[in-house]
Structure formats: structure tokens, C-alpha cells
PDB file of C-alpha atoms in Angstrom:
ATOM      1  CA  UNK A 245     -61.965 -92.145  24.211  1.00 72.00           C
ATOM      2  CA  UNK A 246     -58.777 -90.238  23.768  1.00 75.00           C
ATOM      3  CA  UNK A 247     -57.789 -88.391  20.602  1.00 78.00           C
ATOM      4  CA  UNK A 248     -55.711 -89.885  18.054  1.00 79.00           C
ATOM      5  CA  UNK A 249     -51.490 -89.302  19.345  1.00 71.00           C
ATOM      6  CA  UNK A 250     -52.849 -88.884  23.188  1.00 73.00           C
ATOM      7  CA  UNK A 251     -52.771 -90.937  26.388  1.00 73.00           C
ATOM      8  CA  UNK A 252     -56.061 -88.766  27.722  1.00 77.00           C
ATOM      9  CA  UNK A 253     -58.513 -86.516  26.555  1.00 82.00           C
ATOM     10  CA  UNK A 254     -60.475 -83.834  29.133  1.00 82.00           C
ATOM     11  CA  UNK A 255     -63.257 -82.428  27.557  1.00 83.00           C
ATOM     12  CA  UNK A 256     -64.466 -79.392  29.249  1.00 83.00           C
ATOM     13  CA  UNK A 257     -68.044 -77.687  29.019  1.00 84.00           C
ATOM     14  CA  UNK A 258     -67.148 -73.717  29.053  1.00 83.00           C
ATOM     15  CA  UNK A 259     -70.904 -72.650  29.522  1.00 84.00           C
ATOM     16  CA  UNK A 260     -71.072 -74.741  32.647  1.00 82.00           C
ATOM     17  CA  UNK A 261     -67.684 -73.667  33.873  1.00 80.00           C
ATOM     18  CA  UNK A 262     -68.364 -70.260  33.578  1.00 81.00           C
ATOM     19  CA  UNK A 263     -71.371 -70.587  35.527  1.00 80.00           C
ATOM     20  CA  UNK A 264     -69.906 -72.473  38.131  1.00 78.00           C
ATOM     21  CA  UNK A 265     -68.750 -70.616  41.787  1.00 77.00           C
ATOM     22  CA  UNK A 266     -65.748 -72.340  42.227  1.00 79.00           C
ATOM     23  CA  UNK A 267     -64.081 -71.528  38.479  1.00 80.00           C
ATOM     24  CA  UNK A 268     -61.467 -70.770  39.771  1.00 82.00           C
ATOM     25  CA  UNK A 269     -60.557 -74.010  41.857  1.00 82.00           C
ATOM     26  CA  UNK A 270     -61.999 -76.009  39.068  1.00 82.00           C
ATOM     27  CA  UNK A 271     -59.646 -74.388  36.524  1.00 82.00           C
ATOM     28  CA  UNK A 272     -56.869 -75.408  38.791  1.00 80.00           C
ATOM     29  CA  UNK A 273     -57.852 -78.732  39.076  1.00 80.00           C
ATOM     30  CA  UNK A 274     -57.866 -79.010  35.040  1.00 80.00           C
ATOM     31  CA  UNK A 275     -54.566 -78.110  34.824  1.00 78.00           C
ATOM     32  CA  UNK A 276     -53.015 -80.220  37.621  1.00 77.00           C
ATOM     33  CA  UNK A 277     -54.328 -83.346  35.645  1.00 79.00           C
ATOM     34  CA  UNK A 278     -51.147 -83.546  33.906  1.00 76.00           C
ATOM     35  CA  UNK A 279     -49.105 -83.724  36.821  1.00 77.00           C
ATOM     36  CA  UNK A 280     -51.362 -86.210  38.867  1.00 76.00           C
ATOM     37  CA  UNK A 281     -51.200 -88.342  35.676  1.00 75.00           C
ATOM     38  CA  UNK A 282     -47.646 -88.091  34.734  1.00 76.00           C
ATOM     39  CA  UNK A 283     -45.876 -87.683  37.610  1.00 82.00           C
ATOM     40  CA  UNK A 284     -46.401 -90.644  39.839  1.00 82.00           C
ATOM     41  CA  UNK A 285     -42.251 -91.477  40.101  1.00 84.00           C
ATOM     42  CA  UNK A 286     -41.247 -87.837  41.126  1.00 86.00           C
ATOM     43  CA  UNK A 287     -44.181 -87.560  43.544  1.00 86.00           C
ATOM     44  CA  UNK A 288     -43.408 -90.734  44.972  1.00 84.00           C
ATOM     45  CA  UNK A 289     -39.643 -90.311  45.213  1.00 85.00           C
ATOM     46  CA  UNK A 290     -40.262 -86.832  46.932  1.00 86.00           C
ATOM     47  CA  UNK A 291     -42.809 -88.710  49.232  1.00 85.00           C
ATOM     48  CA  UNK A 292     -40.212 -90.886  50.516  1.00 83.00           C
ATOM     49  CA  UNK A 293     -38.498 -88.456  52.028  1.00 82.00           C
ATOM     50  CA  UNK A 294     -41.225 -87.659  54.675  1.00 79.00           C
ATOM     51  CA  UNK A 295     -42.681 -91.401  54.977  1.00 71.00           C
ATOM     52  CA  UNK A 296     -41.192 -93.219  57.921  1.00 56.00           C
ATOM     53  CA  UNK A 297     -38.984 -96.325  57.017  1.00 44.00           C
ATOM     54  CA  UNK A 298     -40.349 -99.437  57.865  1.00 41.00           C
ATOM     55  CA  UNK A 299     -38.209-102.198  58.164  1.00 43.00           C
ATOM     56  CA  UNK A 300     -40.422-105.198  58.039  1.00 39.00           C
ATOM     57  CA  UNK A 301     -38.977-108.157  56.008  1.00 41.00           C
ATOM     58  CA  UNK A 302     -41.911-108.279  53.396  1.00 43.00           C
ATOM     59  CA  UNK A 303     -40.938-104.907  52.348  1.00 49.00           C
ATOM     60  CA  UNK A 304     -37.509-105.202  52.097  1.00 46.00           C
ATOM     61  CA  UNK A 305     -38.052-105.197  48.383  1.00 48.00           C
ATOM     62  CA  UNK A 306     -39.870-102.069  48.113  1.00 50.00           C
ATOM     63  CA  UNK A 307     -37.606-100.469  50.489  1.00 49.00           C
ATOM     64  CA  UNK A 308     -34.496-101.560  47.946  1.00 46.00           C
ATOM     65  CA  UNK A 309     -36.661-100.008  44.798  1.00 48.00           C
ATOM     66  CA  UNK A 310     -37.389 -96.747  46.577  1.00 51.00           C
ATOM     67  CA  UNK A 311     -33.578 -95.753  47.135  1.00 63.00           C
ATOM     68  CA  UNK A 312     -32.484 -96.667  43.406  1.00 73.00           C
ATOM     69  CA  UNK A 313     -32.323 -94.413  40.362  1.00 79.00           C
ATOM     70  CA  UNK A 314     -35.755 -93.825  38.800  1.00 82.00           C
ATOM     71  CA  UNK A 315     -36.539 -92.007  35.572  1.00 80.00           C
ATOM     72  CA  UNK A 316     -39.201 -89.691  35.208  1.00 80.00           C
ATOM     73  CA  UNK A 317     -40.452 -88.348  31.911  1.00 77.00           C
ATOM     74  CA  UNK A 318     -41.378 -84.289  31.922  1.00 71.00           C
ATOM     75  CA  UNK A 319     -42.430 -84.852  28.457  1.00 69.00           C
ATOM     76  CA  UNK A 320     -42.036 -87.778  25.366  1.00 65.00           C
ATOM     77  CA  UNK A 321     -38.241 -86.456  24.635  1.00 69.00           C
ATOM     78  CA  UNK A 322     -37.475 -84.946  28.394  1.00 78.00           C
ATOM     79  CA  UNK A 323     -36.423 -87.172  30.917  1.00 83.00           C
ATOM     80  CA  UNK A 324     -35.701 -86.406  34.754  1.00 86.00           C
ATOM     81  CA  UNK A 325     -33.786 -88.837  37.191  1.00 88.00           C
ATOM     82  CA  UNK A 326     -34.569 -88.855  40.917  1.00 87.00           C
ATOM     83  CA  UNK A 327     -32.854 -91.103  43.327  1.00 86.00           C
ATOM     84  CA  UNK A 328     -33.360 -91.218  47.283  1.00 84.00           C
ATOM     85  CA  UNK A 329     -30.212 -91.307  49.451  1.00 80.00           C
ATOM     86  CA  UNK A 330     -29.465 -91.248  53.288  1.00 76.00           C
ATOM     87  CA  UNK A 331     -26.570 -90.232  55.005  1.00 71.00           C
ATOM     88  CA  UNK A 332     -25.355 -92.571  57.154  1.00 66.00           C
ATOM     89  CA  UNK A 333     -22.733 -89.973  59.109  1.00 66.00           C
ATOM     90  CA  UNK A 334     -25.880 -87.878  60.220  1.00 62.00           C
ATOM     91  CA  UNK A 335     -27.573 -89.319  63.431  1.00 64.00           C
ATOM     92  CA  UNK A 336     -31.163 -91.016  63.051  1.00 63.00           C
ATOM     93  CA  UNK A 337     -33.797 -88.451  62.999  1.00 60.00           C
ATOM     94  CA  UNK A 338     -31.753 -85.924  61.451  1.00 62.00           C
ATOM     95  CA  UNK A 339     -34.178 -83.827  59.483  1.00 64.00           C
ATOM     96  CA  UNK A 340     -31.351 -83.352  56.400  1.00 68.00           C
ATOM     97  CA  UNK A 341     -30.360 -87.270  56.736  1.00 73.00           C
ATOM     98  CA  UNK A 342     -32.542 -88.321  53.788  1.00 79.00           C
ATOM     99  CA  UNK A 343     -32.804 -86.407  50.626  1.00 84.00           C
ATOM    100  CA  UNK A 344     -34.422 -86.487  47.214  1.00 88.00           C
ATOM    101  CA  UNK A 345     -31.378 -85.794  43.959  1.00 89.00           C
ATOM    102  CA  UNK A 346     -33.459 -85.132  40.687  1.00 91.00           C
ATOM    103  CA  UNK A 347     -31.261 -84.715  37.776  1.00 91.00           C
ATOM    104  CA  UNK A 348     -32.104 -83.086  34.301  1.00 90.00           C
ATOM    105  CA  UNK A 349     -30.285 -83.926  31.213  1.00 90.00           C
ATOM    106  CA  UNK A 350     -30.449 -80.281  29.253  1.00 88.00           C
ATOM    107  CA  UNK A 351     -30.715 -81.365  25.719  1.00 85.00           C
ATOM    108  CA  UNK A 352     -30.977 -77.737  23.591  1.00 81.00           C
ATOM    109  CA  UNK A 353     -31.626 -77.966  20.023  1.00 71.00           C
ATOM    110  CA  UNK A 354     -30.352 -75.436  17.667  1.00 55.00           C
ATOM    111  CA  UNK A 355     -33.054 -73.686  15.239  1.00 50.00           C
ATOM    112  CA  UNK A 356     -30.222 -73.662  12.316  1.00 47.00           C
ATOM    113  CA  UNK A 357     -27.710 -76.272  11.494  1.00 46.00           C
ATOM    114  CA  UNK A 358     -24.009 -75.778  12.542  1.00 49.00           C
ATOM    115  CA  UNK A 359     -25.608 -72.988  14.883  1.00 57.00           C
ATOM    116  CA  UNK A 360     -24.274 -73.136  18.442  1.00 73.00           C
ATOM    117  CA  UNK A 361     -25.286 -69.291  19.594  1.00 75.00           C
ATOM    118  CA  UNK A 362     -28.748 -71.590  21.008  1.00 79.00           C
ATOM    119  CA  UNK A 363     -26.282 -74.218  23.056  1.00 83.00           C
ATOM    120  CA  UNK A 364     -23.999 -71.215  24.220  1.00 84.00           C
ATOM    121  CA  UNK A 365     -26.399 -68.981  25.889  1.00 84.00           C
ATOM    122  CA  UNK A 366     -28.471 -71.939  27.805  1.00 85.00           C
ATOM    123  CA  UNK A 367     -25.068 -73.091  29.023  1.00 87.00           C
ATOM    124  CA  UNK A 368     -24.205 -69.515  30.710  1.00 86.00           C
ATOM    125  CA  UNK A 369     -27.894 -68.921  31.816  1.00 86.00           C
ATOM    126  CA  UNK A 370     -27.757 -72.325  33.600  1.00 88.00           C
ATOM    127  CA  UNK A 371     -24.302 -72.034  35.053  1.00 88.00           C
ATOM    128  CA  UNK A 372     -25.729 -68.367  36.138  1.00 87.00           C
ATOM    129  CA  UNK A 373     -29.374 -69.907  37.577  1.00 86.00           C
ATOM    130  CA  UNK A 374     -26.931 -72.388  39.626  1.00 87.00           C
ATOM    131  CA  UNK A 375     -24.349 -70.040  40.873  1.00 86.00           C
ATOM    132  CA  UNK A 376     -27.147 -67.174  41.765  1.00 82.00           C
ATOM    133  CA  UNK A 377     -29.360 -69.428  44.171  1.00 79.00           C
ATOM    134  CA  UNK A 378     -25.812 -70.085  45.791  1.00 78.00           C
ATOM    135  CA  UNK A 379     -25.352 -67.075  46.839  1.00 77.00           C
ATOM    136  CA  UNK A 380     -28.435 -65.283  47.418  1.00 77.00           C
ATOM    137  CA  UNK A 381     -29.647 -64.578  51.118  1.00 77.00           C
ATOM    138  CA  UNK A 382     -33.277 -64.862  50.183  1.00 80.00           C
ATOM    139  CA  UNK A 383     -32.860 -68.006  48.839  1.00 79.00           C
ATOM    140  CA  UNK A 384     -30.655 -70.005  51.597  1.00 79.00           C
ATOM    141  CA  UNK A 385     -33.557 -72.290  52.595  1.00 82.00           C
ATOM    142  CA  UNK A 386     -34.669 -73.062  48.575  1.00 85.00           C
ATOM    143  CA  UNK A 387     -33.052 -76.257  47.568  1.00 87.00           C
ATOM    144  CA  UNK A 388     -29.286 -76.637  46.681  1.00 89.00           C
ATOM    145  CA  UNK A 389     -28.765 -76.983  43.145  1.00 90.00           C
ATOM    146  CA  UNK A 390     -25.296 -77.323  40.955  1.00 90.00           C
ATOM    147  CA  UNK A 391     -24.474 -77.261  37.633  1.00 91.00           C
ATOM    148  CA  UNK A 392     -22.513 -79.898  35.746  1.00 90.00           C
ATOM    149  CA  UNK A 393     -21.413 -78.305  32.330  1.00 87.00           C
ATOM    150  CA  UNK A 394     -20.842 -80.400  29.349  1.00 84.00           C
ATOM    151  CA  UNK A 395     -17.456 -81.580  28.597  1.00 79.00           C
ATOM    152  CA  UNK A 396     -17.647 -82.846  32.470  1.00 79.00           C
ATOM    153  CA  UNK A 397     -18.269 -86.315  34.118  1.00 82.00           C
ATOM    154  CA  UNK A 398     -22.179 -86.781  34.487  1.00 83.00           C
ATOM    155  CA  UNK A 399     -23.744 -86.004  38.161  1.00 86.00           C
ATOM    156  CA  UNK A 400     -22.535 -89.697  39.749  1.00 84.00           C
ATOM    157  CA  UNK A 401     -26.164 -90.366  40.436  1.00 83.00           C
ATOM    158  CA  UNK A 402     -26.485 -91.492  36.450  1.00 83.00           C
ATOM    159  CA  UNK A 403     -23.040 -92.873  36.728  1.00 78.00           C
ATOM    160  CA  UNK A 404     -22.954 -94.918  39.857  1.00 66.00           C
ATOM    161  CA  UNK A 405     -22.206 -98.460  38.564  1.00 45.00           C
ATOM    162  CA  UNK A 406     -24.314 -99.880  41.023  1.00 44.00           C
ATOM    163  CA  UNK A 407     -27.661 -97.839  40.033  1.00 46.00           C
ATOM    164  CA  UNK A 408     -26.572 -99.705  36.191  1.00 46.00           C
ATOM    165  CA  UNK A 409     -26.010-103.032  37.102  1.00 43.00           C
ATOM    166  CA  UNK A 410     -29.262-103.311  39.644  1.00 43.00           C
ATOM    167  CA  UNK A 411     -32.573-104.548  38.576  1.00 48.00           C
ATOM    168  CA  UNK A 412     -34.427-102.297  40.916  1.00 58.00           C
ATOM    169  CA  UNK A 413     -32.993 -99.006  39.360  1.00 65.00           C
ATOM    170  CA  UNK A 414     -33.913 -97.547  36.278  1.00 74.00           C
ATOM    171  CA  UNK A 415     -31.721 -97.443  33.275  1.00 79.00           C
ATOM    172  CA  UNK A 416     -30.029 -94.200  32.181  1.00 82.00           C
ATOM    173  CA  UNK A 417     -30.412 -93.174  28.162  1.00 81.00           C
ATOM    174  CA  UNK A 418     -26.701 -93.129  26.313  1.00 82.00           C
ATOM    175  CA  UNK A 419     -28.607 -89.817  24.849  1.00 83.00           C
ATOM    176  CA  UNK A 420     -28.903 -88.216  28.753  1.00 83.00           C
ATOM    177  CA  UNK A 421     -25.088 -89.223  29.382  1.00 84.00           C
ATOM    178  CA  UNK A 422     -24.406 -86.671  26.535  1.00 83.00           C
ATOM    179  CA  UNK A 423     -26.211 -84.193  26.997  1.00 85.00           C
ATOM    180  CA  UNK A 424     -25.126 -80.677  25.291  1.00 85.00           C
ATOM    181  CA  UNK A 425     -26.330 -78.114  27.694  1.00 86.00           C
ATOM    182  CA  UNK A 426     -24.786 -79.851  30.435  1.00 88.00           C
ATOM    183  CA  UNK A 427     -27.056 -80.996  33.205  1.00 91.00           C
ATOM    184  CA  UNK A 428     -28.979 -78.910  36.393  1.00 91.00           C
ATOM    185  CA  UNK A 429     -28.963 -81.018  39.693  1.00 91.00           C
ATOM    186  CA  UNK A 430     -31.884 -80.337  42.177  1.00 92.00           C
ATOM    187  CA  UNK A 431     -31.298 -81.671  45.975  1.00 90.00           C
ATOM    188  CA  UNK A 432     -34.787 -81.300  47.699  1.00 90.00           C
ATOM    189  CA  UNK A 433     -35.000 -82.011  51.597  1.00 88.00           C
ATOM    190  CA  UNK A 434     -37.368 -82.854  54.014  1.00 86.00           C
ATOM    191  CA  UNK A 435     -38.492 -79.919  54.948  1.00 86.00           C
ATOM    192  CA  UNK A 436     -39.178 -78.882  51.440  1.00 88.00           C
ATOM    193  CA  UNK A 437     -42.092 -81.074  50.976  1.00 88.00           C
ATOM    194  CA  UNK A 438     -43.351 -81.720  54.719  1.00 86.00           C
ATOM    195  CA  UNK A 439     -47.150 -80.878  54.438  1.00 86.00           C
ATOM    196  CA  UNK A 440     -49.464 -82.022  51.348  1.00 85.00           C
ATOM    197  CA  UNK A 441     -49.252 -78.089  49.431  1.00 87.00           C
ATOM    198  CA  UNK A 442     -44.985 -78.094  49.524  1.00 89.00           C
ATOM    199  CA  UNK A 443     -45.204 -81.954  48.119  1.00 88.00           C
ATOM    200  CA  UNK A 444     -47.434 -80.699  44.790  1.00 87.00           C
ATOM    201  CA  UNK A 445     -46.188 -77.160  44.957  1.00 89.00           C
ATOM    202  CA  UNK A 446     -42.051 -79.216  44.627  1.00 89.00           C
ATOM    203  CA  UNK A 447     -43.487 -81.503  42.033  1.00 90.00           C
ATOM    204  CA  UNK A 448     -44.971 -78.577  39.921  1.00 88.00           C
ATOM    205  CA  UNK A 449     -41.767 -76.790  40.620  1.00 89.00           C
ATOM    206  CA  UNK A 450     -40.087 -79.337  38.797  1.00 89.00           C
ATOM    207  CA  UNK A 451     -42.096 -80.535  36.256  1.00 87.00           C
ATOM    208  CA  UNK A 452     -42.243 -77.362  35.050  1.00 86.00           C
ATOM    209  CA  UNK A 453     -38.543 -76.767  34.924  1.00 89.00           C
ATOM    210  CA  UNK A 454     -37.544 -77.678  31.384  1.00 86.00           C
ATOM    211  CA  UNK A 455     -40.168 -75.283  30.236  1.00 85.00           C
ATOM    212  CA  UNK A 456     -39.477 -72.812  32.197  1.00 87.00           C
ATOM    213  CA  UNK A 457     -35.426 -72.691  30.841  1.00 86.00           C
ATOM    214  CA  UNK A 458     -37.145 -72.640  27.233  1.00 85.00           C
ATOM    215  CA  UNK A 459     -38.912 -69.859  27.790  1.00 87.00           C
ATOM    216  CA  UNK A 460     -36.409 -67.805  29.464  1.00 85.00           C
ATOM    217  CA  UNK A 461     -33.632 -69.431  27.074  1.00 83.00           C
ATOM    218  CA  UNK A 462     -36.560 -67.665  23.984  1.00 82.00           C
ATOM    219  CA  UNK A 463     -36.574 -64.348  26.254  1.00 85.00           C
ATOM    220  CA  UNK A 464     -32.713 -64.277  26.969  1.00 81.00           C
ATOM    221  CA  UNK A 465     -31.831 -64.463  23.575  1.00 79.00           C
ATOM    222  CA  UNK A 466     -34.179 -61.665  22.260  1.00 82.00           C
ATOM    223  CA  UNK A 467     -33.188 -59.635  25.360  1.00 83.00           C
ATOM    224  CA  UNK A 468     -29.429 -59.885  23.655  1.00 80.00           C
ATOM    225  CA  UNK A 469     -30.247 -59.623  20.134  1.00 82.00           C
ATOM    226  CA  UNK A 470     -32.119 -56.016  20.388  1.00 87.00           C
ATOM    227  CA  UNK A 471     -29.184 -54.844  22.927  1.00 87.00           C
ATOM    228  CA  UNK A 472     -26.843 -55.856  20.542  1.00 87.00           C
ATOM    229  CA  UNK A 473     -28.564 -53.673  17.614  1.00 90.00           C
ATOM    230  CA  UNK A 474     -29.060 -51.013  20.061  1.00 89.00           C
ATOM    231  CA  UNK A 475     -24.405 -51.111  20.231  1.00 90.00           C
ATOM    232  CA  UNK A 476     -24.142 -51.672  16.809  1.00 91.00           C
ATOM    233  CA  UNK A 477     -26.344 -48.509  15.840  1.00 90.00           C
ATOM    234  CA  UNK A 478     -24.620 -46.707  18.725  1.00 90.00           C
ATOM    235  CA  UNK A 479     -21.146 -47.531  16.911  1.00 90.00           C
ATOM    236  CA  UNK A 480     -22.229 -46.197  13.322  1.00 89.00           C
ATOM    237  CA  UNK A 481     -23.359 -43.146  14.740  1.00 88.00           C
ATOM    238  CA  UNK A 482     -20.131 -42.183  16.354  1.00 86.00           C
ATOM    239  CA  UNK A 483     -18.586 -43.689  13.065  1.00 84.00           C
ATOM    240  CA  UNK A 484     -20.642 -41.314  11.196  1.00 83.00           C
ATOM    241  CA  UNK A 485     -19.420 -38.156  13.260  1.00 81.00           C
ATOM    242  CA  UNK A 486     -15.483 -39.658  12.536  1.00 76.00           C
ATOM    243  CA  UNK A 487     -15.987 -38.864   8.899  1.00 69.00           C
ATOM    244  CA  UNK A 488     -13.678 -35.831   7.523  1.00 69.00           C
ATOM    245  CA  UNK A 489     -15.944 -33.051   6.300  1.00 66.00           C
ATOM    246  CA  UNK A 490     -15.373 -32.186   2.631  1.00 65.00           C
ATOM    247  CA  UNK A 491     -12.481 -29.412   2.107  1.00 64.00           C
ATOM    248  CA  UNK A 492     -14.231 -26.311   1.050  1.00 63.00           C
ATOM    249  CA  UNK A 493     -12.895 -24.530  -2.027  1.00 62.00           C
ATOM    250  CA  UNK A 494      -9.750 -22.389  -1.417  1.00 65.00           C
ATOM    251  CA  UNK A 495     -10.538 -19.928  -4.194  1.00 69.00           C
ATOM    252  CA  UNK A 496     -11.245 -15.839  -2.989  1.00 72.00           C
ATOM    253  CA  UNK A 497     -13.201 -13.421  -4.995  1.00 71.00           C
ATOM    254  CA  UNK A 498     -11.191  -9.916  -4.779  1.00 73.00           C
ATOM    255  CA  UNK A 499     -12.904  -6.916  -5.173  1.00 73.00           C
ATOM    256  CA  UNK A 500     -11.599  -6.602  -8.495  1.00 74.00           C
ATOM    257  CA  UNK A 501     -13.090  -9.073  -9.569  1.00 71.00           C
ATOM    258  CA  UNK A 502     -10.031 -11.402 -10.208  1.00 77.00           C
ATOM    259  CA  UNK A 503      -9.840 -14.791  -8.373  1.00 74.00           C
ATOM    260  CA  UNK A 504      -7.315 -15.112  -5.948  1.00 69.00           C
ATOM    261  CA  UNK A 505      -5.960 -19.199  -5.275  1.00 69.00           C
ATOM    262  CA  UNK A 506      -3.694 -19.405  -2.485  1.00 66.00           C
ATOM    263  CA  UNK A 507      -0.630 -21.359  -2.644  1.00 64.00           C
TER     264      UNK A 507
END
């Protein structure tokens, strides 16, 4: 039975693991039950995109469900949105024909009330993380992804008024049209998930993605914090060396003995 607030429990013997050969695959396996469980939509969306069409009349309907909008949660309050497209001006066969859009609405919470440092620096990290796999060499076969900042119309795949009007496609949250970090657009191709280790290795990938801009978001803003300390000491030393030095007394002793005061 699972513990109270949880969907699933895995209860572990240590003494047993640790005296098992394959730990190490068996730790794996403990920690990929969260994605086998929870992750069903994205890994199926992403499966489509290597599965060949069929075109049989009985699964028309499946067919029609597979290339609409479908929400994916990453966690209770994180939501995902993957939708299947082809392109119909590419010739049949064409390994970039069909692709896999997953869309994720950056909601970033401020620790402080009326405190938008939080909301400023994910929006120029993201913008950066977008415009950086653009134009790298290395990463020219990684999948395309774009930026949409806030402020902006939503990516059209959460906007396309046919995706909201069909019963096949999943509904978009008002909250994830509104989003105030703006939202990161992943466009994932065949050829990214063509044998069985790319398919779990993209759905990891991207499950893990809203974490992984927390904790650089957490490292980012520390980063900036101690460099700015580092300037502002920097500027009161150099404000310190500014200061006059003290006048020194004018007054001469003469060898008389009588003080002399210059004019």
C-alpha cells in the first residue's frame, strides 16, 4: 500500500542491495520508476515519430488522437504539452517529415513578495539556453529549441483553435497561457529517438528539464550575488584610497625656540 499523499510506494531492502552484483543496474532501474510510471503521454508521443502509420479504417481514431495536443504532467504543478505534426511539403519517407513539439509553460515563483530579481534572471538564462544551442557547432544535430518570452503570443501549438475545440486533444490550463517566465519549445526528430536507449534517454532529457532550470536558476543567482559583493567591495576600496589625507599642522619649531606659523 502506498503512503499517505502518494500514487506509489518502492520499498527497498539496502542489505540485499548492497549485496547484490548488479547494484548498479538495479539502482538505475529504481530511479527510472518514475518515468516509466509518469510518463506514458511523452513516451508515447515521442514513439510516434518512429512507428509506421497505418492507415486502416479501425484506427482512424487513434491515428486522429495521436497528432492532437496532449498534456503531460512533469510534476503535480508542472505541465508539458507535446503534439505530433507532419509536413506535408516534405516527400513521404522524409526522415524530418514528422516531428514531436513539446512545450513547457515556465512558471517561476518569487521567494519574496513584489520580488521580480527570481522572474528576471530565469527569463535571460532561458532566452540565453535557447539562443546558445542555436549557434553552437557541437550542438547542430541536438534538437531545435526557441524561446517565446512573456509579453508574447503563446507557441501556436497551445493556441491553435483547432487543438481547443477538438475532443481528441487535450485542453490547455488558462494558468500555462500566462506563464511568467515565458515558455521553452523543444522540436525532437526522428532520428533523435530511433533505437530503444535515444527514446528513454529523450524522455529523461525532458522530464528532467524543469528541474534542471531550478537548479541552475538556484546556481545562477548565487553565481551573481557573490560577484556582485566581490564589485561592490572592489568599489569601497578604491573609494577608500579617494579620501583626502588629513592636512598636517603648518606650525615650525625654530631653533630658538619660538614657533614659526606661516602665512
Amino acid at each position: 500500500q502506498a503512503e499517505f499523499g502518494y500514487d506509489a510506494t518502492v520499498e527497498v531492502d539496502l542489505k540485499k542491495l548492497n549485496e547484490a552484483e548488479e547494484k548498479e543496474e538495479m539502482i538505475d532501474l529504481i530511479s527510472s520508476v518514475r518515468v516509466y510510471a509518469g510518463y506514458g503521454t511523452l513516451r508515447a508521443c515521442l514513439r510516434r515519430l518512429v512507428v509506421e502509420e497505418e492507415e486502416e479504417e479501425e484506427e482512424a481514431k487513434a491515428k486522429r488522437r495521436s497528432f492532437s495536443l496532449r498534456r503531460q504532467f512533469a510534476s503535480p504543478s508542472v505541465s508539458m504539452y507535446c503534439k505530433v505534426e507532419e509536413d506535408d511539403t516534405l516527400k513521404e519517407g522524409a526522415e524530418e517529415r514528422r516531428s514531436c513539439t513539446v512545450v513547457f509553460p515556465m512558471h517561476v515563483s518569487s521567494s519574496l513578495s513584489n520580488n521580480e530579481d527570481e522572474v528576471v534572471i530565469a527569463r535571460a538564462f532561458l532566452a540565453h539556453f535557447a539562443e546558445a544551442s542555436r549557434n553552437s557547432a557541437k550542438l547542430s544535430a541536438a534538437p531545435f529549441v526557441s524561446y517565446h518570452k512573456p509579453g508574447q503570443k503563446p507557441p501556436l501549438e497551445l493556441t491553435t483553435s483547432a487543438d481547443a475545440t477538438t475532443r481528441d486533444g487535450d485542453e490547455v490550463d488558462e494558468m500555462d497561457l500566462n506563464a511568467n517566465g515565458g515558455y521553452v519549445s523543444f522540436v525532437i526528430f526522428p532520428r533523435h529517438v530511433k533505437t530503444k536507449e535515444s527514446l528513454e534517454r529523450a524522455v529523461w532529457m525532458l522530464a528532467s528539464f524543469p528541474n534542471f532550470i531550478k537548479s541552475h536558476l538556484k546556481c545562477s543567482k548565487g553565481y551573481w550575488h557573490e560577484k556582485m559583493r566581490g564589485k561592490a567591495e572592489e568599489l569601497l576600496e578604491t573609494l577608500k584610497r579617494a579620501q583626502k589625507e588629513p592636512k598636517m599642522s603648518a606650525k615650525k619649531k625654530l631653533i630658538s625656540g619660538r614657533t614659526y606659523v606661516p602665512r
